[in-house]
Amino acid sequence: MSAVDVPATGGVSGSIITELKNFPNNAPHDISIGGERWLKTGLMETNPAKFDAYLWRWSVGTYWQPINVLGSVRVLDIASNGAGIVIAILPGGMYSRSADGGKTFSGSTPLPNGGNEVMAIEWVSAFGLFIVVGRSGVILTSTDGQAFQSRSSGTSASLQTICWTGAVLVIGGDSKTIVTSINGINYTPKVVNITANYNAFYQIVHFDGKILALAESHTNGSAISADNGATWSMVTVDASVSTAIHGGVHDGEKFVAVFSGSRVATSVNGTDWTVTAMTVSSVYSGSKLIFDAGQYWASSASGGRIAKSEDLAIWRDFDIDFYTASPGTGSRVKKTGGQYWAMGTSAGLYRGNVEPYAGWPVAISAYGAEVTFNGQSAYARVS
């Protein structure tokens, strides 16, 4: 199956749109319009506002390929350098390395962390380093994912999450701890002055010079900085409940946070928040909320599923794998090195959209259709 370019704008009229059915086994899954062949690159949905129109739209996360990492071992976190090297963090201070983009992993190797559990890993291209953080202030770095070097964090707090802002590396941890670095080698710890007695920063989000540290307690425990982490101010995301924030992102217009209790919060400035209910049962601790291709993704409370939304108003549970057993209760979703990954809470690792034509629903034939493509969606009106 070869891809066919689709014009960015404009419409083309033709006599037939070929029948698209029996996915994902039927190829090439293309559309014939006036003698041209357009590749169908997305899910087909009926447009409820126009009963005679059909919408073809690319949707991330439509297909997930199971990856074997030491059988049923749980993957805690994963990172890719975008050049074929992928590191999967495993329980017990271990890791597994892939040199083929995550298709295969070779064994497990102990990290030089003194037996402390590792919590998170990221590839920071500005430093050319994999950054690994964990319990008791552990920070490790590696250029190739083979040899790791210990770095001094200056703290004994457990470190949970990593974010490169483009100017500074920010690491969030337990006990109100933030650790920063401008080179990936030297690190400076800070205890943020917030009123919560004990607080863990689960995710760091940045946009336009602001750094938001989302916390275990969103009643009075999150914090925001406008000076590269030098000073922080307390942020109350939702004063009505005390359950934990599990994931956050900036979508180019606003900060977004999801948390247990089926709630989602949004803020333009990172300080003033609006909270609404989610239409899924819950999201899980450690969920890496991501925003990509116009869609939000978070882990769902349903076994082997993740939740997605396009507008934050409607959320749907979504299977991460159509053909094999569930990887566990809930899944943590992440994008790294241009690749989507889902990690089960008990076991299982899945690569997303390995074959983007797979996982499509049954479609229909349409005759005498006019098709318009606006860069993201192709609309076909049946005449």
C-alpha positions as MATLAB code, in Angstrom:
seq = 'MSAVDVPATGGVSGSIITELKNFPNNAPHDISIGGERWLKTGLMETNPAKFDAYLWRWSVGTYWQPINVLGSVRVLDIASNGAGIVIAILPGGMYSRSADGGKTFSGSTPLPNGGNEVMAIEWVSAFGLFIVVGRSGVILTSTDGQAFQSRSSGTSASLQTICWTGAVLVIGGDSKTIVTSINGINYTPKVVNITANYNAFYQIVHFDGKILALAESHTNGSAISADNGATWSMVTVDASVSTAIHGGVHDGEKFVAVFSGSRVATSVNGTDWTVTAMTVSSVYSGSKLIFDAGQYWASSASGGRIAKSEDLAIWRDFDIDFYTASPGTGSRVKKTGGQYWAMGTSAGLYRGNVEPYAGWPVAISAYGAEVTFNGQSAYARVS';
ca = [
       0.000    0.000    0.000;
       1.474    3.346   -0.992;
       0.406    6.741    0.261;
      -1.275    9.140   -2.147;
      -0.959   12.880   -1.637;
      -4.181   14.710   -0.860;
      -4.479   18.430   -1.726;
      -4.429   20.738    1.295;
      -7.460   22.743    0.157;
     -10.199   22.686   -2.412;
     -12.662   20.127   -3.676;
     -12.739   17.502   -6.370;
     -15.907   16.071   -7.916;
     -16.172   12.508   -9.119;
     -18.546    9.684   -9.825;
     -17.741    7.154   -7.117;
     -16.066    6.641   -3.793;
     -14.961    3.037   -3.563;
     -16.416    0.842   -0.883;
     -14.252    0.762    2.245;
     -15.009   -2.195    4.447;
     -13.675   -5.164    6.383;
     -10.929   -3.150    8.056;
      -8.134   -3.572    8.928;
      -7.590   -6.486    6.538;
      -8.727   -4.888    3.286;
      -6.112   -2.777    1.474;
      -5.375   -0.323   -0.071;
      -8.228    1.589    1.605;
      -8.220    4.446   -0.881;
     -10.863    6.643   -2.470;
     -11.211    6.963   -6.259;
     -12.459   10.388   -7.309;
     -12.578   11.381  -10.989;
      -9.750    9.031  -11.854;
      -7.574   10.176   -8.921;
      -6.817    7.885   -6.005;
      -6.921    9.436   -2.552;
      -5.638    7.471    0.395;
      -8.163    7.198    3.189;
      -6.191    8.243    6.270;
      -8.574    8.148    9.165;
     -11.765    7.107   10.844;
     -15.008    7.620    8.965;
     -17.853    9.149   10.943;
     -21.291   10.353    9.900;
     -21.678   14.097   10.272;
     -24.772   14.443   12.523;
     -25.515   17.933   11.208;
     -25.597   16.754    7.590;
     -27.137   13.359    7.097;
     -25.825   13.135    3.523;
     -22.226   14.027    4.396;
     -19.452   11.787    5.599;
     -16.292   12.743    7.413;
     -12.944   11.022    7.009;
     -10.677   12.174    9.777;
      -7.295   10.941   11.039;
      -7.485    9.885   14.664;
      -4.369    9.145   16.698;
      -4.377    5.967   18.705;
      -6.507    3.919   16.317;
      -4.140    0.964   16.332;
      -1.819   -0.430   19.005;
       0.826   -3.115   18.502;
       1.801   -5.250   21.525;
       5.535   -5.205   22.303;
       7.155   -7.990   24.311;
       9.379   -6.608   27.065;
      10.511   -9.588   29.161;
       7.114  -11.221   28.951;
       4.610   -9.679   31.351;
       6.927   -7.226   33.126;
       5.344   -3.859   33.808;
       6.842   -0.831   32.039;
       6.904    2.206   34.349;
       7.943    4.769   31.747;
       9.494    4.959   28.300;
      11.528    7.440   26.247;
      12.930    7.578   22.723;
      15.673    9.739   21.237;
      13.817    9.778   17.917;
      16.734    8.011   16.228;
      15.893    4.397   17.051;
      17.013    4.154   20.686;
      14.128    3.492   23.094;
      14.560    2.926   26.842;
      11.847    1.193   28.899;
      12.047    1.685   32.664;
      11.125   -1.455   34.641;
      10.420   -2.151   38.336;
      13.294   -2.746   40.743;
      15.620   -0.143   39.251;
      15.964   -2.031   35.948;
      15.689   -0.978   32.319;
      15.459   -2.561   28.874;
      16.890   -1.054   25.685;
      15.731   -1.151   22.074;
      17.880   -0.152   19.100;
      15.171   -0.553   16.448;
      12.628    2.049   17.481;
      10.937   -0.118   20.094;
      10.098   -3.124   17.929;
      12.274   -5.412   20.073;
      13.910   -5.048   23.481;
      16.997   -6.890   24.723;
      16.958   -8.206   28.290;
      17.044   -6.111   31.441;
      19.945   -4.253   33.024;
      20.230   -2.711   36.502;
      20.564    1.045   36.699;
      23.276    2.560   38.942;
      20.738    3.885   41.413;
      21.569    2.013   44.594;
      18.445   -0.134   44.301;
      16.069    2.830   44.378;
      12.966    2.611   42.206;
      13.095    4.711   39.054;
       9.968    6.765   38.352;
      10.406    8.617   35.034;
      12.593    8.993   31.948;
      12.753   11.607   29.181;
      15.029   12.303   26.229;
      16.199   15.948   26.221;
      17.559   16.678   22.756;
      19.034   20.027   23.842;
      21.429   18.099   26.097;
      21.659   14.951   23.991;
      20.786   13.009   27.139;
      18.316   10.525   28.513;
      17.338   11.878   31.955;
      16.159    9.331   34.544;
      14.748   10.221   37.983;
      13.540    8.157   40.928;
      13.248    7.634   44.649;
      15.632    9.191   47.176;
      16.617   11.980   44.790;
      18.068    9.692   42.119;
      19.058   11.373   38.834;
      20.842    9.430   36.085;
      21.917   10.550   32.612;
      22.988    8.706   29.473;
      23.852    9.680   25.914;
      23.123    6.280   24.394;
      20.901    4.406   26.850;
      23.713    1.979   27.648;
      26.023    3.700   30.125;
      24.274    5.737   32.846;
      25.972    8.232   35.141;
      24.686    9.302   38.560;
      24.149   13.022   39.147;
      23.692   14.827   42.440;
      20.175   16.198   42.868;
      20.850   17.778   46.251;
      17.701   16.220   47.705;
      16.527   12.934   49.186;
      12.938   13.462   48.012;
      11.519   10.995   45.510;
      11.454   12.550   42.030;
       8.389   11.908   39.871;
       8.337   13.790   36.576;
      10.584   15.586   34.069;
       9.966   18.554   31.751;
      12.281   20.463   29.403;
      10.864   23.957   28.820;
      13.319   25.068   26.172;
      15.246   27.089   28.745;
      15.470   24.933   31.859;
      14.973   21.305   32.866;
      12.373   21.048   35.647;
      11.920   17.914   37.767;
       8.960   17.551   40.126;
       9.094   15.442   43.256;
       7.628   14.598   46.634;
       7.574   16.907   49.651;
       7.036   20.070   47.553;
      10.376   19.534   45.817;
      11.413   21.051   42.480;
      14.845   20.378   40.949;
      16.158   22.453   38.022;
      19.090   22.258   35.609;
      20.280   24.265   32.606;
      22.768   21.687   31.318;
      21.596   18.244   32.471;
      24.757   17.840   34.544;
      24.356   20.183   37.518;
      21.089   20.305   39.485;
      19.596   22.713   42.024;
      16.822   21.612   44.431;
      14.123   23.856   45.881;
      11.253   23.304   48.310;
       8.255   25.269   47.065;
       6.460   27.365   49.677;
       2.912   26.012   49.522;
       0.515   25.315   52.373;
       0.023   21.579   51.790;
       1.886   19.606   54.446;
       2.901   16.849   52.049;
       2.685   17.176   48.324;
       4.031   15.432   45.229;
       4.319   17.171   41.876;
       3.042   14.607   39.362;
       3.477   16.536   36.133;
       5.186   19.704   34.918;
       3.620   21.732   32.084;
       5.088   24.801   30.402;
       3.962   27.428   27.901;
       5.090   30.933   26.937;
       7.483   31.379   29.861;
       5.165   29.894   32.497;
       5.922   26.611   34.271;
       3.027   24.870   36.022;
       3.775   22.136   38.569;
       0.628   20.033   38.970;
       0.345   18.431   42.355;
      -1.029   15.529   44.325;
      -3.315   17.924   46.188;
      -5.010   20.330   43.803;
      -6.864   22.069   46.632;
      -3.809   24.107   47.593;
      -0.771   22.258   46.325;
       0.041   23.182   42.710;
       2.490   25.946   41.875;
       3.418   28.232   38.979;
       6.655   29.995   38.031;
       7.343   32.753   35.502;
      11.122   32.983   36.015;
      12.422   29.560   34.953;
      11.705   27.991   38.320;
      13.541   30.517   40.495;
      10.375   31.507   42.389;
       6.975   29.830   42.664;
       3.444   30.884   43.606;
       0.764   28.566   44.957;
      -2.120   27.653   42.640;
      -5.533   26.268   43.620;
      -6.927   24.247   40.730;
     -10.119   23.054   42.422;
     -10.980   23.933   46.005;
     -14.093   21.739   46.098;
     -12.350   18.344   46.162;
      -9.071   16.927   47.422;
      -8.337   14.092   44.994;
      -5.087   14.083   43.053;
      -4.276   15.654   39.698;
      -3.028   12.914   37.392;
      -2.049   14.657   34.178;
      -1.681   18.026   32.529;
      -0.876   19.639   29.194;
      -0.988   22.944   27.334;
      -2.901   22.765   24.058;
      -1.615   26.032   22.601;
      -4.481   28.036   24.064;
      -4.860   26.928   27.672;
      -3.561   24.707   30.451;
      -5.555   21.499   30.957;
      -5.480   19.158   33.983;
      -7.334   15.892   34.610;
      -7.775   14.230   37.975;
      -9.601   11.481   39.776;
     -13.274   11.992   40.430;
     -13.928   12.310   36.669;
     -13.055   15.998   36.479;
     -11.120   18.194   34.057;
      -9.867   21.726   34.732;
      -8.774   24.446   32.297;
      -6.962   27.752   32.702;
      -5.699   30.384   30.266;
      -3.222   31.940   32.703;
      -2.417   28.932   34.909;
      -3.861   30.668   37.973;
      -7.631   30.912   37.457;
      -9.268   27.551   36.744;
     -12.635   26.284   35.487;
     -13.614   22.724   36.442;
     -16.082   20.469   34.614;
     -17.102   16.807   34.803;
     -15.673   14.161   32.473;
     -17.848   11.607   30.692;
     -15.598    8.686   31.667;
     -15.508    6.992   35.042;
     -12.038    8.178   36.060;
      -8.398    8.540   35.099;
      -5.508    6.838   36.798;
      -2.548    8.045   38.808;
       0.507    8.648   36.653;
      -1.501    9.363   33.514;
       0.503   11.416   31.044;
      -2.179   13.619   29.546;
      -1.142   14.451   25.979;
      -2.564   16.723   23.289;
      -1.791   15.956   19.661;
      -3.546   16.269   16.300;
      -6.452   18.073   17.954;
      -7.148   15.349   20.521;
      -6.560   14.877   24.253;
      -5.549   11.455   25.598;
      -5.481   10.172   29.179;
      -5.623    6.764   30.814;
      -9.076    5.406   31.584;
     -10.371    3.486   34.573;
     -11.610    0.741   32.258;
      -9.258   -2.194   31.785;
      -7.000   -1.947   28.738;
      -8.438    1.373   27.566;
      -7.540    5.020   27.321;
      -9.833    8.034   27.202;
      -9.849   10.602   24.418;
     -11.589   13.902   23.810;
     -11.539   16.558   21.129;
     -13.255   19.351   23.030;
     -12.847   18.360   26.730;
     -16.651   18.169   26.953;
     -17.100   14.614   25.671;
     -14.658   11.852   26.643;
     -14.802    8.297   25.322;
     -13.077    5.127   26.472;
     -10.986    3.709   23.661;
      -9.461    0.243   23.238;
      -5.685    0.336   23.051;
      -5.579   -3.095   21.443;
      -8.159   -4.890   19.316;
      -6.596   -8.298   18.969;
      -4.811   -9.359   22.143;
      -5.528   -9.544   25.848;
      -5.905   -6.439   27.952;
      -2.573   -5.171   29.307;
      -4.012   -4.460   32.722;
      -6.428   -2.149   34.455;
      -6.047    1.207   32.793;
      -3.151    2.378   30.655;
      -0.699    5.228   30.752;
      -0.386    6.942   27.382;
       2.661    8.921   26.247;
       4.229   10.348   23.099;
       8.017   10.289   22.797;
      10.300   10.445   19.780;
       7.274   10.947   17.535;
       5.789    7.605   18.639;
       2.712    6.878   20.769;
       3.022    4.367   23.617;
       0.583    2.849   26.103;
       1.754    1.207   29.327;
      -0.495   -1.026   31.417;
      -0.642   -0.622   35.184;
       0.106   -4.320   35.704;
       1.882   -5.313   32.469;
       1.946   -4.616   28.774;
       3.594   -2.187   26.366;
       1.978   -1.063   23.108;
       3.193    1.074   20.193;
       0.448    3.258   18.770;
      -0.378    3.814   15.103;
       2.275    1.446   13.830;
       0.078    0.879   10.770;
      -2.224    3.891   10.538;
      -4.674    2.201    8.148;
      -5.494   -0.494   10.714;
      -8.401   -0.374   13.116;
     -10.800    1.522   10.864;
     -14.523    0.820   11.112;
     -16.696   -0.495    8.285;
     -17.434    2.267    5.768;
     -19.893    2.584    2.872;
     -20.035    3.302   -0.854;
     -20.955    6.806   -1.971;
     -21.839    7.772   -5.557;
     -21.661   11.162   -7.249;
     -19.793   12.599   -4.292;
     -17.951   15.886   -3.916;
     -14.926   15.668   -1.646;
     -13.236   18.602    0.086;
     -10.051   18.349    2.110;
      -9.086   21.161    4.502;
      -5.739   19.840    5.662;
      -7.145   17.633    8.402;
     -10.540   16.325    7.301;
     -12.027   15.105    4.017;
     -15.762   15.642    3.585;
     -17.810   13.684    1.033;
     -21.315   14.931    0.215;
     -23.589   12.377   -1.431;
     -25.594   13.879   -4.293;
];
